[in-house]
Amino acid sequence: MTLMQRDRENIELGREEGRQEGAKMALDIIRLHLDGKTDQEIAAMLSLRTDYVRQFLVDYENSQR
């Protein structure tokens, strides 16, 4: 295996791990929201910016229509 092939495989593994982490974070935001937590509480609990959580929830609500 060449270095280039190994690098490509590692890059793809990193992308997959990133997708999984993103999906987990999205589920955590939605679960906390459905549990009645505010945008600020969710942001604090997940170490995220409040405006990011707020925009995510707006997008989520719009997708449910």
PDB file of N, CA and C in Angstrom:
ATOM      1  N   MET A   1       0.849  -1.164   0.000  1.00  0.00           N
ATOM      2  CA  MET A   1       0.000   0.000   0.000  1.00  0.00           C
ATOM      3  C   MET A   1       0.897   1.229   0.000  1.00  0.00           C
ATOM      4  N   THR A   2       0.569   2.150  -0.859  1.00  0.00           N
ATOM      5  CA  THR A   2       1.369   3.368  -0.921  1.00  0.00           C
ATOM      6  C   THR A   2       0.891   4.354   0.138  1.00  0.00           C
ATOM      7  N   LEU A   3       1.719   5.340   0.397  1.00  0.00           N
ATOM      8  CA  LEU A   3       1.342   6.377   1.353  1.00  0.00           C
ATOM      9  C   LEU A   3       0.084   7.102   0.898  1.00  0.00           C
ATOM     10  N   MET A   4      -0.042   7.324  -0.394  1.00  0.00           N
ATOM     11  CA  MET A   4      -1.202   8.029  -0.935  1.00  0.00           C
ATOM     12  C   MET A   4      -2.479   7.217  -0.703  1.00  0.00           C
ATOM     13  N   GLN A   5      -2.420   5.908  -0.893  1.00  0.00           N
ATOM     14  CA  GLN A   5      -3.588   5.061  -0.662  1.00  0.00           C
ATOM     15  C   GLN A   5      -3.978   5.084   0.818  1.00  0.00           C
ATOM     16  N   ARG A   6      -2.975   4.996   1.674  1.00  0.00           N
ATOM     17  CA  ARG A   6      -3.243   5.010   3.108  1.00  0.00           C
ATOM     18  C   ARG A   6      -3.852   6.340   3.528  1.00  0.00           C
ATOM     19  N   ASP A   7      -3.330   7.432   2.981  1.00  0.00           N
ATOM     20  CA  ASP A   7      -3.879   8.750   3.284  1.00  0.00           C
ATOM     21  C   ASP A   7      -5.336   8.852   2.839  1.00  0.00           C
ATOM     22  N   ARG A   8      -5.644   8.352   1.664  1.00  0.00           N
ATOM     23  CA  ARG A   8      -7.023   8.388   1.164  1.00  0.00           C
ATOM     24  C   ARG A   8      -7.952   7.588   2.078  1.00  0.00           C
ATOM     25  N   GLU A   9      -7.508   6.414   2.501  1.00  0.00           N
ATOM     26  CA  GLU A   9      -8.323   5.599   3.408  1.00  0.00           C
ATOM     27  C   GLU A   9      -8.537   6.310   4.738  1.00  0.00           C
ATOM     28  N   ASN A  10      -7.486   6.920   5.263  1.00  0.00           N
ATOM     29  CA  ASN A  10      -7.604   7.640   6.530  1.00  0.00           C
ATOM     30  C   ASN A  10      -8.523   8.852   6.398  1.00  0.00           C
ATOM     31  N   ILE A  11      -8.466   9.527   5.279  1.00  0.00           N
ATOM     32  CA  ILE A  11      -9.350  10.667   5.044  1.00  0.00           C
ATOM     33  C   ILE A  11     -10.799  10.196   5.017  1.00  0.00           C
ATOM     34  N   GLU A  12     -11.068   9.102   4.328  1.00  0.00           N
ATOM     35  CA  GLU A  12     -12.430   8.571   4.255  1.00  0.00           C
ATOM     36  C   GLU A  12     -12.919   8.122   5.632  1.00  0.00           C
ATOM     37  N   LEU A  13     -12.047   7.495   6.423  1.00  0.00           N
ATOM     38  CA  LEU A  13     -12.419   7.106   7.783  1.00  0.00           C
ATOM     39  C   LEU A  13     -12.760   8.339   8.625  1.00  0.00           C
ATOM     40  N   GLY A  14     -11.995   9.381   8.461  1.00  0.00           N
ATOM     41  CA  GLY A  14     -12.258  10.632   9.186  1.00  0.00           C
ATOM     42  C   GLY A  14     -13.588  11.233   8.790  1.00  0.00           C
ATOM     43  N   ARG A  15     -13.903  11.181   7.518  1.00  0.00           N
ATOM     44  CA  ARG A  15     -15.194  11.707   7.056  1.00  0.00           C
ATOM     45  C   ARG A  15     -16.337  10.916   7.671  1.00  0.00           C
ATOM     46  N   GLU A  16     -16.222   9.604   7.676  1.00  0.00           N
ATOM     47  CA  GLU A  16     -17.280   8.754   8.231  1.00  0.00           C
ATOM     48  C   GLU A  16     -17.464   9.033   9.725  1.00  0.00           C
ATOM     49  N   GLU A  17     -16.368   9.156  10.458  1.00  0.00           N
ATOM     50  CA  GLU A  17     -16.458   9.454  11.884  1.00  0.00           C
ATOM     51  C   GLU A  17     -17.103  10.817  12.104  1.00  0.00           C
ATOM     52  N   GLY A  18     -16.777  11.771  11.248  1.00  0.00           N
ATOM     53  CA  GLY A  18     -17.377  13.107  11.338  1.00  0.00           C
ATOM     54  C   GLY A  18     -18.875  13.064  11.093  1.00  0.00           C
ATOM     55  N   ARG A  19     -19.298  12.286  10.124  1.00  0.00           N
ATOM     56  CA  ARG A  19     -20.740  12.141   9.857  1.00  0.00           C
ATOM     57  C   ARG A  19     -21.449  11.519  11.044  1.00  0.00           C
ATOM     58  N   GLN A  20     -20.836  10.515  11.642  1.00  0.00           N
ATOM     59  CA  GLN A  20     -21.460   9.855  12.793  1.00  0.00           C
ATOM     60  C   GLN A  20     -21.569  10.812  13.976  1.00  0.00           C
ATOM     61  N   GLU A  21     -20.520  11.589  14.219  1.00  0.00           N
ATOM     62  CA  GLU A  21     -20.550  12.560  15.312  1.00  0.00           C
ATOM     63  C   GLU A  21     -21.600  13.630  15.049  1.00  0.00           C
ATOM     64  N   GLY A  22     -21.697  14.083  13.792  1.00  0.00           N
ATOM     65  CA  GLY A  22     -22.696  15.092  13.433  1.00  0.00           C
ATOM     66  C   GLY A  22     -24.105  14.571  13.627  1.00  0.00           C
ATOM     67  N   ALA A  23     -24.335  13.329  13.258  1.00  0.00           N
ATOM     68  CA  ALA A  23     -25.656  12.729  13.430  1.00  0.00           C
ATOM     69  C   ALA A  23     -25.993  12.589  14.909  1.00  0.00           C
ATOM     70  N   LYS A  24     -25.017  12.210  15.716  1.00  0.00           N
ATOM     71  CA  LYS A  24     -25.241  12.070  17.156  1.00  0.00           C
ATOM     72  C   LYS A  24     -25.564  13.427  17.765  1.00  0.00           C
ATOM     73  N   MET A  25     -24.844  14.462  17.376  1.00  0.00           N
ATOM     74  CA  MET A  25     -25.088  15.794  17.908  1.00  0.00           C
ATOM     75  C   MET A  25     -26.485  16.270  17.514  1.00  0.00           C
ATOM     76  N   ALA A  26     -26.882  16.026  16.269  1.00  0.00           N
ATOM     77  CA  ALA A  26     -28.210  16.433  15.804  1.00  0.00           C
ATOM     78  C   ALA A  26     -29.292  15.742  16.636  1.00  0.00           C
ATOM     79  N   LEU A  27     -29.126  14.451  16.877  1.00  0.00           N
ATOM     80  CA  LEU A  27     -30.100  13.721  17.696  1.00  0.00           C
ATOM     81  C   LEU A  27     -30.141  14.253  19.124  1.00  0.00           C
ATOM     82  N   ASP A  28     -28.984  14.575  19.669  1.00  0.00           N
ATOM     83  CA  ASP A  28     -28.936  15.120  21.028  1.00  0.00           C
ATOM     84  C   ASP A  28     -29.679  16.445  21.102  1.00  0.00           C
ATOM     85  N   ILE A  29     -29.485  17.310  20.112  1.00  0.00           N
ATOM     86  CA  ILE A  29     -30.173  18.604  20.089  1.00  0.00           C
ATOM     87  C   ILE A  29     -31.680  18.391  20.031  1.00  0.00           C
ATOM     88  N   ILE A  30     -32.125  17.520  19.146  1.00  0.00           N
ATOM     89  CA  ILE A  30     -33.561  17.281  18.980  1.00  0.00           C
ATOM     90  C   ILE A  30     -34.159  16.668  20.245  1.00  0.00           C
ATOM     91  N   ARG A  31     -33.485  15.698  20.823  1.00  0.00           N
ATOM     92  CA  ARG A  31     -33.999  15.063  22.054  1.00  0.00           C
ATOM     93  C   ARG A  31     -34.137  16.073  23.188  1.00  0.00           C
ATOM     94  N   LEU A  32     -33.115  16.895  23.369  1.00  0.00           N
ATOM     95  CA  LEU A  32     -33.169  17.894  24.434  1.00  0.00           C
ATOM     96  C   LEU A  32     -34.277  18.910  24.169  1.00  0.00           C
ATOM     97  N   HIS A  33     -34.438  19.289  22.918  1.00  0.00           N
ATOM     98  CA  HIS A  33     -35.499  20.225  22.546  1.00  0.00           C
ATOM     99  C   HIS A  33     -36.867  19.623  22.848  1.00  0.00           C
ATOM    100  N   LEU A  34     -37.056  18.378  22.472  1.00  0.00           N
ATOM    101  CA  LEU A  34     -38.336  17.712  22.730  1.00  0.00           C
ATOM    102  C   LEU A  34     -38.581  17.494  24.222  1.00  0.00           C
ATOM    103  N   ASP A  35     -37.508  17.452  25.005  1.00  0.00           N
ATOM    104  CA  ASP A  35     -37.631  17.338  26.461  1.00  0.00           C
ATOM    105  C   ASP A  35     -37.960  18.684  27.112  1.00  0.00           C
ATOM    106  N   GLY A  36     -38.033  19.743  26.295  1.00  0.00           N
ATOM    107  CA  GLY A  36     -38.417  21.049  26.810  1.00  0.00           C
ATOM    108  C   GLY A  36     -37.274  21.974  27.172  1.00  0.00           C
ATOM    109  N   LYS A  37     -36.061  21.610  26.832  1.00  0.00           N
ATOM    110  CA  LYS A  37     -34.908  22.466  27.129  1.00  0.00           C
ATOM    111  C   LYS A  37     -34.901  23.675  26.187  1.00  0.00           C
ATOM    112  N   THR A  38     -34.423  24.803  26.695  1.00  0.00           N
ATOM    113  CA  THR A  38     -34.308  26.007  25.866  1.00  0.00           C
ATOM    114  C   THR A  38     -33.056  25.927  24.996  1.00  0.00           C
ATOM    115  N   ASP A  39     -33.001  26.815  24.011  1.00  0.00           N
ATOM    116  CA  ASP A  39     -31.833  26.878  23.130  1.00  0.00           C
ATOM    117  C   ASP A  39     -30.554  27.082  23.942  1.00  0.00           C
ATOM    118  N   GLN A  40     -30.631  27.970  24.921  1.00  0.00           N
ATOM    119  CA  GLN A  40     -29.456  28.271  25.744  1.00  0.00           C
ATOM    120  C   GLN A  40     -29.040  27.074  26.592  1.00  0.00           C
ATOM    121  N   GLU A  41     -29.998  26.364  27.133  1.00  0.00           N
ATOM    122  CA  GLU A  41     -29.681  25.181  27.937  1.00  0.00           C
ATOM    123  C   GLU A  41     -29.029  24.101  27.074  1.00  0.00           C
ATOM    124  N   ILE A  42     -29.583  23.890  25.880  1.00  0.00           N
ATOM    125  CA  ILE A  42     -29.018  22.888  24.973  1.00  0.00           C
ATOM    126  C   ILE A  42     -27.589  23.258  24.606  1.00  0.00           C
ATOM    127  N   ALA A  43     -27.390  24.516  24.254  1.00  0.00           N
ATOM    128  CA  ALA A  43     -26.051  24.972  23.868  1.00  0.00           C
ATOM    129  C   ALA A  43     -25.053  24.753  25.000  1.00  0.00           C
ATOM    130  N   ALA A  44     -25.457  25.076  26.213  1.00  0.00           N
ATOM    131  CA  ALA A  44     -24.563  24.914  27.367  1.00  0.00           C
ATOM    132  C   ALA A  44     -24.266  23.436  27.616  1.00  0.00           C
ATOM    133  N   MET A  45     -25.291  22.595  27.513  1.00  0.00           N
ATOM    134  CA  MET A  45     -25.104  21.173  27.791  1.00  0.00           C
ATOM    135  C   MET A  45     -24.199  20.496  26.766  1.00  0.00           C
ATOM    136  N   LEU A  46     -24.261  20.960  25.497  1.00  0.00           N
ATOM    137  CA  LEU A  46     -23.495  20.322  24.429  1.00  0.00           C
ATOM    138  C   LEU A  46     -22.260  21.126  24.014  1.00  0.00           C
ATOM    139  N   SER A  47     -21.972  22.183  24.733  1.00  0.00           N
ATOM    140  CA  SER A  47     -20.823  23.060  24.430  1.00  0.00           C
ATOM    141  C   SER A  47     -20.885  23.585  22.999  1.00  0.00           C
ATOM    142  N   LEU A  48     -22.049  24.119  22.643  1.00  0.00           N
ATOM    143  CA  LEU A  48     -22.262  24.693  21.318  1.00  0.00           C
ATOM    144  C   LEU A  48     -22.645  26.154  21.471  1.00  0.00           C
ATOM    145  N   ARG A  49     -22.588  26.891  20.367  1.00  0.00           N
ATOM    146  CA  ARG A  49     -23.048  28.272  20.373  1.00  0.00           C
ATOM    147  C   ARG A  49     -24.577  28.286  20.329  1.00  0.00           C
ATOM    148  N   THR A  50     -25.180  29.193  21.055  1.00  0.00           N
ATOM    149  CA  THR A  50     -26.638  29.294  21.110  1.00  0.00           C
ATOM    150  C   THR A  50     -27.221  29.580  19.738  1.00  0.00           C
ATOM    151  N   ASP A  51     -26.582  30.445  18.957  1.00  0.00           N
ATOM    152  CA  ASP A  51     -27.119  30.765  17.628  1.00  0.00           C
ATOM    153  C   ASP A  51     -27.078  29.546  16.703  1.00  0.00           C
ATOM    154  N   TYR A  52     -26.100  28.672  16.872  1.00  0.00           N
ATOM    155  CA  TYR A  52     -26.043  27.444  16.074  1.00  0.00           C
ATOM    156  C   TYR A  52     -27.216  26.535  16.426  1.00  0.00           C
ATOM    157  N   VAL A  53     -27.466  26.354  17.718  1.00  0.00           N
ATOM    158  CA  VAL A  53     -28.572  25.505  18.171  1.00  0.00           C
ATOM    159  C   VAL A  53     -29.895  26.089  17.682  1.00  0.00           C
ATOM    160  N   ARG A  54     -30.057  27.396  17.838  1.00  0.00           N
ATOM    161  CA  ARG A  54     -31.296  28.050  17.415  1.00  0.00           C
ATOM    162  C   ARG A  54     -31.536  27.837  15.923  1.00  0.00           C
ATOM    163  N   GLN A  55     -30.508  28.044  15.102  1.00  0.00           N
ATOM    164  CA  GLN A  55     -30.668  27.872  13.655  1.00  0.00           C
ATOM    165  C   GLN A  55     -30.938  26.413  13.301  1.00  0.00           C
ATOM    166  N   PHE A  56     -30.282  25.504  13.981  1.00  0.00           N
ATOM    167  CA  PHE A  56     -30.516  24.082  13.745  1.00  0.00           C
ATOM    168  C   PHE A  56     -31.979  23.743  14.022  1.00  0.00           C
ATOM    169  N   LEU A  57     -32.521  24.248  15.130  1.00  0.00           N
ATOM    170  CA  LEU A  57     -33.898  23.955  15.485  1.00  0.00           C
ATOM    171  C   LEU A  57     -34.893  24.603  14.526  1.00  0.00           C
ATOM    172  N   VAL A  58     -34.584  25.787  14.041  1.00  0.00           N
ATOM    173  CA  VAL A  58     -35.439  26.426  13.027  1.00  0.00           C
ATOM    174  C   VAL A  58     -35.469  25.559  11.778  1.00  0.00           C
ATOM    175  N   ASP A  59     -34.310  25.114  11.340  1.00  0.00           N
ATOM    176  CA  ASP A  59     -34.232  24.247  10.159  1.00  0.00           C
ATOM    177  C   ASP A  59     -34.982  22.938  10.394  1.00  0.00           C
ATOM    178  N   TYR A  60     -34.843  22.387  11.588  1.00  0.00           N
ATOM    179  CA  TYR A  60     -35.538  21.134  11.929  1.00  0.00           C
ATOM    180  C   TYR A  60     -37.047  21.338  11.893  1.00  0.00           C
ATOM    181  N   GLU A  61     -37.527  22.407  12.507  1.00  0.00           N
ATOM    182  CA  GLU A  61     -38.960  22.690  12.519  1.00  0.00           C
ATOM    183  C   GLU A  61     -39.492  22.883  11.093  1.00  0.00           C
ATOM    184  N   ASN A  62     -38.737  23.592  10.261  1.00  0.00           N
ATOM    185  CA  ASN A  62     -39.151  23.819   8.872  1.00  0.00           C
ATOM    186  C   ASN A  62     -39.203  22.516   8.073  1.00  0.00           C
ATOM    187  N   SER A  63     -38.334  21.582   8.407  1.00  0.00           N
ATOM    188  CA  SER A  63     -38.314  20.311   7.672  1.00  0.00           C
ATOM    189  C   SER A  63     -39.469  19.406   8.074  1.00  0.00           C
ATOM    190  N   GLN A  64     -40.104  19.704   9.197  1.00  0.00           N
ATOM    191  CA  GLN A  64     -41.208  18.884   9.696  1.00  0.00           C
ATOM    192  C   GLN A  64     -42.562  19.290   9.122  1.00  0.00           C
ATOM    193  N   ARG A  65     -42.586  20.355   8.343  1.00  0.00           N
ATOM    194  CA  ARG A  65     -43.857  20.844   7.756  1.00  0.00           C
ATOM    195  C   ARG A  65     -44.170  20.148   6.491  1.00  0.00           C
TER     196      ARG A  65
END
